[in-house]
Amino acid sequence: LPPKQKHQKATLAELLTLAIFLLLQGQDLAKGYLAAKTTLKAYFPSLPHLSRFYRVLQKAQGLLAHLAMRLSGGQGLLQVVDLKPIPLAHGHRIHGLSLPEAAMGVGPLGAFAGYVLMPVMNERGLFFRWAILPGNARETWGRDLLDGLPAVLGDRGFRWVQGVKTPPYRVRGGRVVETGWRGWMGRVRNWIETRFSVMVRSLGLHRIEARSYWGLVARVNLILLVHNLIRSRVLLRMAGVEL
């Protein structure tokens, strides 16, 4: 290893590499970073304070989003859209959350305060568009996000969004409205639930801690980048693994 230089500072590339590495390992970003300052000191001799690390990630949120979109390859022949809650507070802490645009919503685990992620996935299982909306957002809030996309599948909540194919649904009086939904469409739409599970279970989407809105955006963009990095198999190709 080269000797540490006087007044040496960690580069943006080093900090982003470390952030991606920690998420690939499934580590908590804060705990993993503090541990890396000791255990990986030979490789990263000039790591800044944790708060500085967060500020660097926040300023790089646009770069993280750009890299994630490049890995996705853009829209495909078939798209899937859905909503995923990003809870930042539960219970009595709900009323203490004061981040911009944060709102109270209801998710699988009950009421929460925070945001909702609305991502769009192509048929390769990669996210190429997304929006972070208030916690009380409805599916119709994503009209602009889906504008111009061909062949989009969604759940029944998207039935009022033009251009989105949804399963049949009931209206008042019990009448069933047929939508042309086919059995294979349900299996394809379920892919996005699998990708959500990966981001929650392995990449920490459910345990984001943010003190600012743009800090939250940076964390979400980082998670989507790492997800696309794994799903696109770029790491396997870099390692010379035959696909």
CSV table of C-alpha atoms in Angstrom, one decimal:
chain,number,residue,atom,x,y,z
A,1,LEU,CA,0.0,0.0,0.0
A,2,PRO,CA,1.3,3.5,-0.7
A,3,PRO,CA,2.3,5.6,2.3
A,4,LYS,CA,-0.2,8.1,3.6
A,5,GLN,CA,0.5,11.6,2.2
A,6,LYS,CA,0.5,14.7,4.3
A,7,HIS,CA,-2.9,16.4,4.4
A,8,GLN,CA,-4.4,13.5,2.4
A,9,LYS,CA,-8.2,13.5,2.1
A,10,ALA,CA,-10.5,10.7,1.1
A,11,THR,CA,-11.8,11.1,-2.5
A,12,LEU,CA,-15.4,11.0,-3.6
A,13,ALA,CA,-14.7,7.7,-5.4
A,14,GLU,CA,-13.3,6.2,-2.2
A,15,LEU,CA,-16.3,7.3,-0.1
A,16,LEU,CA,-18.9,6.1,-2.7
A,17,THR,CA,-17.0,2.8,-3.0
A,18,LEU,CA,-17.1,2.3,0.7
A,19,ALA,CA,-20.8,3.1,0.9
A,20,ILE,CA,-21.6,0.6,-1.9
A,21,PHE,CA,-19.4,-2.0,-0.2
A,22,LEU,CA,-21.2,-1.6,3.1
A,23,LEU,CA,-24.6,-2.0,1.5
A,24,LEU,CA,-23.5,-5.0,-0.5
A,25,GLN,CA,-22.5,-6.6,2.8
A,26,GLY,CA,-25.9,-5.8,4.3
A,27,GLN,CA,-24.4,-3.6,7.0
A,28,ASP,CA,-25.9,-0.6,8.7
A,29,LEU,CA,-24.4,2.4,7.0
A,30,ALA,CA,-23.4,4.3,10.1
A,31,LYS,CA,-22.1,1.3,12.1
A,32,GLY,CA,-20.3,-0.1,9.1
A,33,TYR,CA,-18.6,3.2,8.3
A,34,LEU,CA,-17.4,3.6,11.9
A,35,ALA,CA,-16.0,0.1,11.9
A,36,ALA,CA,-14.3,0.7,8.5
A,37,LYS,CA,-12.4,3.6,10.0
A,38,THR,CA,-10.6,1.1,12.1
A,39,THR,CA,-10.6,-2.2,10.3
A,40,LEU,CA,-10.0,-0.8,6.8
A,41,LYS,CA,-7.6,2.0,7.8
A,42,ALA,CA,-4.9,0.5,5.6
A,43,TYR,CA,-7.1,0.9,2.5
A,44,PHE,CA,-8.8,4.1,3.5
A,45,PRO,CA,-6.3,6.1,5.7
A,46,SER,CA,-8.1,9.5,5.6
A,47,LEU,CA,-11.8,8.8,6.1
A,48,PRO,CA,-13.7,11.9,7.4
A,49,HIS,CA,-16.1,12.0,10.4
A,50,LEU,CA,-19.4,10.2,9.9
A,51,SER,CA,-21.3,13.5,9.6
A,52,ARG,CA,-19.0,14.6,6.8
A,53,PHE,CA,-19.5,11.2,5.1
A,54,TYR,CA,-23.2,11.8,5.2
A,55,ARG,CA,-22.8,15.3,3.7
A,56,VAL,CA,-20.7,13.9,0.9
A,57,LEU,CA,-23.4,11.3,0.1
A,58,GLN,CA,-26.1,14.0,0.2
A,59,LYS,CA,-24.2,16.2,-2.3
A,60,ALA,CA,-23.7,13.2,-4.5
A,61,GLN,CA,-27.4,12.2,-4.7
A,62,GLY,CA,-27.6,13.3,-8.3
A,63,LEU,CA,-24.6,11.2,-9.3
A,64,LEU,CA,-26.0,8.2,-7.4
A,65,ALA,CA,-29.3,8.5,-9.3
A,66,HIS,CA,-27.5,8.9,-12.7
A,67,LEU,CA,-25.4,5.8,-12.1
A,68,ALA,CA,-28.5,3.8,-11.1
A,69,MET,CA,-30.4,4.9,-14.2
A,70,ARG,CA,-27.4,4.1,-16.5
A,71,LEU,CA,-27.2,0.5,-15.0
A,72,SER,CA,-30.9,0.0,-15.6
A,73,GLY,CA,-30.6,0.5,-19.4
A,74,GLY,CA,-33.8,2.6,-19.4
A,75,GLN,CA,-37.3,1.6,-20.2
A,76,GLY,CA,-38.1,-1.8,-21.7
A,77,LEU,CA,-40.9,-3.4,-23.6
A,78,LEU,CA,-42.8,-4.0,-20.3
A,79,GLN,CA,-42.8,-1.9,-17.1
A,80,VAL,CA,-44.1,-2.5,-13.6
A,81,VAL,CA,-45.0,0.2,-11.1
A,82,ASP,CA,-45.9,0.1,-7.4
A,83,LEU,CA,-45.7,2.0,-4.1
A,84,LYS,CA,-43.4,1.2,-1.2
A,85,PRO,CA,-43.6,3.0,2.2
A,86,ILE,CA,-40.5,4.5,3.6
A,87,PRO,CA,-41.4,4.9,7.3
A,88,LEU,CA,-39.2,7.2,9.4
A,89,ALA,CA,-41.3,7.2,12.5
A,90,HIS,CA,-44.0,5.0,14.2
A,91,GLY,CA,-46.2,5.4,17.2
A,92,HIS,CA,-45.8,8.5,19.4
A,93,ARG,CA,-42.8,9.6,17.3
A,94,ILE,CA,-45.0,10.3,14.3
A,95,HIS,CA,-45.9,13.8,15.5
A,96,GLY,CA,-42.2,14.7,16.0
A,97,LEU,CA,-41.2,14.2,12.4
A,98,SER,CA,-40.6,17.6,10.7
A,99,LEU,CA,-38.9,16.8,7.4
A,100,PRO,CA,-40.3,18.7,4.4
A,101,GLU,CA,-43.2,16.9,2.6
A,102,ALA,CA,-43.3,14.1,5.1
A,103,ALA,CA,-46.8,13.0,5.9
A,104,MET,CA,-48.7,10.3,7.8
A,105,GLY,CA,-49.6,7.2,5.8
A,106,VAL,CA,-50.7,3.6,6.4
A,107,GLY,CA,-48.5,0.7,5.4
A,108,PRO,CA,-48.3,-3.1,6.1
A,109,LEU,CA,-47.3,-2.5,9.7
A,110,GLY,CA,-49.9,0.3,10.4
A,111,ALA,CA,-49.6,4.0,10.6
A,112,PHE,CA,-46.3,5.7,9.9
A,113,ALA,CA,-44.8,9.1,9.2
A,114,GLY,CA,-42.5,9.5,6.3
A,115,TYR,CA,-42.5,9.0,2.6
A,116,VAL,CA,-43.5,6.7,-0.2
A,117,LEU,CA,-41.2,5.4,-3.0
A,118,MET,CA,-42.9,5.0,-6.4
A,119,PRO,CA,-40.4,3.2,-8.6
A,120,VAL,CA,-40.8,1.9,-12.2
A,121,MET,CA,-39.1,-1.4,-13.1
A,122,ASN,CA,-38.4,-2.7,-16.6
A,123,GLU,CA,-38.7,-6.4,-17.6
A,124,ARG,CA,-35.1,-7.0,-16.6
A,125,GLY,CA,-35.9,-6.2,-13.0
A,126,LEU,CA,-34.1,-2.9,-12.9
A,127,PHE,CA,-35.4,0.4,-11.7
A,128,PHE,CA,-35.1,3.3,-14.2
A,129,ARG,CA,-37.5,5.9,-12.9
A,130,TRP,CA,-38.7,6.7,-9.4
A,131,ALA,CA,-40.2,9.4,-7.3
A,132,ILE,CA,-40.2,10.0,-3.5
A,133,LEU,CA,-43.7,11.2,-2.5
A,134,PRO,CA,-45.3,12.2,0.9
A,135,GLY,CA,-46.4,9.3,3.0
A,136,ASN,CA,-50.1,9.8,2.2
A,137,ALA,CA,-49.5,9.7,-1.6
A,138,ARG,CA,-51.9,7.8,-3.8
A,139,GLU,CA,-51.2,6.0,-7.0
A,140,THR,CA,-52.7,8.8,-9.1
A,141,TRP,CA,-49.9,11.1,-7.9
A,142,GLY,CA,-47.6,9.2,-10.2
A,143,ARG,CA,-49.2,10.2,-13.5
A,144,ASP,CA,-46.2,12.4,-14.6
A,145,LEU,CA,-43.7,9.6,-13.7
A,146,LEU,CA,-45.5,7.2,-16.1
A,147,ASP,CA,-46.0,9.6,-18.9
A,148,GLY,CA,-44.9,8.2,-22.2
A,149,LEU,CA,-44.1,4.7,-21.0
A,150,PRO,CA,-45.5,1.7,-23.0
A,151,ALA,CA,-47.1,-1.4,-21.5
A,152,VAL,CA,-47.2,-0.6,-17.7
A,153,LEU,CA,-48.6,-3.1,-15.2
A,154,GLY,CA,-49.8,-2.0,-11.7
A,155,ASP,CA,-52.1,-3.1,-9.0
A,156,ARG,CA,-55.7,-2.0,-8.6
A,157,GLY,CA,-54.7,1.3,-7.1
A,158,PHE,CA,-53.5,2.4,-10.5
A,159,ARG,CA,-56.8,1.8,-12.2
A,160,TRP,CA,-57.4,5.6,-12.5
A,161,VAL,CA,-54.0,6.2,-14.1
A,162,GLN,CA,-54.2,6.3,-17.8
A,163,GLY,CA,-52.0,3.7,-19.6
A,164,VAL,CA,-51.6,1.3,-16.6
A,165,LYS,CA,-53.0,-2.2,-17.0
A,166,THR,CA,-54.5,-3.4,-13.7
A,167,PRO,CA,-56.4,-6.6,-12.5
A,168,PRO,CA,-60.2,-6.5,-12.7
A,169,TYR,CA,-61.8,-4.5,-9.9
A,170,ARG,CA,-65.2,-4.0,-8.3
A,171,VAL,CA,-67.2,-0.8,-8.3
A,172,ARG,CA,-70.1,0.3,-6.1
A,173,GLY,CA,-72.9,-2.2,-6.5
A,174,GLY,CA,-70.6,-5.2,-6.8
A,175,ARG,CA,-70.2,-4.9,-10.6
A,176,VAL,CA,-66.8,-6.3,-11.8
A,177,VAL,CA,-65.0,-4.2,-14.4
A,178,GLU,CA,-62.9,-6.3,-16.7
A,179,THR,CA,-59.6,-4.8,-17.8
A,180,GLY,CA,-58.1,-7.3,-20.2
A,181,TRP,CA,-55.8,-8.6,-17.4
A,182,ARG,CA,-54.1,-12.0,-18.2
A,183,GLY,CA,-52.7,-14.6,-15.7
A,184,TRP,CA,-49.1,-14.0,-16.8
A,185,MET,CA,-49.4,-10.3,-16.0
A,186,GLY,CA,-50.0,-11.1,-12.3
A,187,ARG,CA,-46.8,-13.1,-12.2
A,188,VAL,CA,-44.8,-10.4,-13.9
A,189,ARG,CA,-46.3,-7.7,-11.6
A,190,ASN,CA,-45.2,-9.8,-8.6
A,191,TRP,CA,-41.6,-9.4,-9.7
A,192,ILE,CA,-41.5,-5.9,-8.2
A,193,GLU,CA,-42.6,-7.3,-4.8
A,194,THR,CA,-39.5,-9.6,-4.9
A,195,ARG,CA,-37.2,-6.6,-5.7
A,196,PHE,CA,-38.8,-4.7,-2.8
A,197,SER,CA,-38.0,-7.6,-0.5
A,198,VAL,CA,-34.4,-7.5,-1.6
A,199,MET,CA,-34.1,-3.7,-0.9
A,200,VAL,CA,-35.8,-4.1,2.5
A,201,ARG,CA,-34.1,-7.3,3.7
A,202,SER,CA,-30.6,-6.9,2.3
A,203,LEU,CA,-30.2,-3.2,1.5
A,204,GLY,CA,-31.9,-1.5,4.5
A,205,LEU,CA,-34.7,0.4,2.9
A,206,HIS,CA,-36.8,-0.1,6.0
A,207,ARG,CA,-34.2,1.3,8.4
A,208,ILE,CA,-33.3,4.6,6.8
A,209,GLU,CA,-32.4,7.4,9.3
A,210,ALA,CA,-32.3,10.8,7.8
A,211,ARG,CA,-32.1,14.3,9.3
A,212,SER,CA,-32.9,16.1,6.0
A,213,TYR,CA,-35.0,15.5,2.9
A,214,TRP,CA,-32.0,15.5,0.6
A,215,GLY,CA,-30.2,13.1,3.0
A,216,LEU,CA,-33.1,10.7,2.6
A,217,VAL,CA,-33.0,11.1,-1.2
A,218,ALA,CA,-29.3,10.3,-1.2
A,219,ARG,CA,-29.9,7.1,0.8
A,220,VAL,CA,-32.8,6.0,-1.5
A,221,ASN,CA,-30.7,6.7,-4.6
A,222,LEU,CA,-27.8,4.7,-3.1
A,223,ILE,CA,-30.0,1.7,-2.3
A,224,LEU,CA,-31.5,1.8,-5.9
A,225,LEU,CA,-27.9,2.0,-7.3
A,226,VAL,CA,-26.7,-1.0,-5.3
A,227,HIS,CA,-29.9,-3.0,-6.3
A,228,ASN,CA,-29.3,-2.3,-10.0
A,229,LEU,CA,-25.6,-3.1,-9.6
A,230,ILE,CA,-26.5,-6.5,-8.2
A,231,ARG,CA,-29.4,-7.2,-10.6
A,232,SER,CA,-27.5,-6.1,-13.7
A,233,ARG,CA,-24.8,-8.7,-13.0
A,234,VAL,CA,-22.1,-6.1,-13.6
A,235,LEU,CA,-20.2,-7.4,-10.6
A,236,LEU,CA,-20.2,-10.9,-12.0
A,237,ARG,CA,-18.9,-9.7,-15.4
A,238,MET,CA,-16.1,-7.7,-13.6
A,239,ALA,CA,-15.1,-10.9,-11.8
A,240,GLY,CA,-15.0,-12.9,-15.0
A,241,VAL,CA,-17.9,-15.1,-14.2
A,242,GLU,CA,-19.5,-16.7,-17.2
A,243,LEU,CA,-23.2,-15.9,-17.4
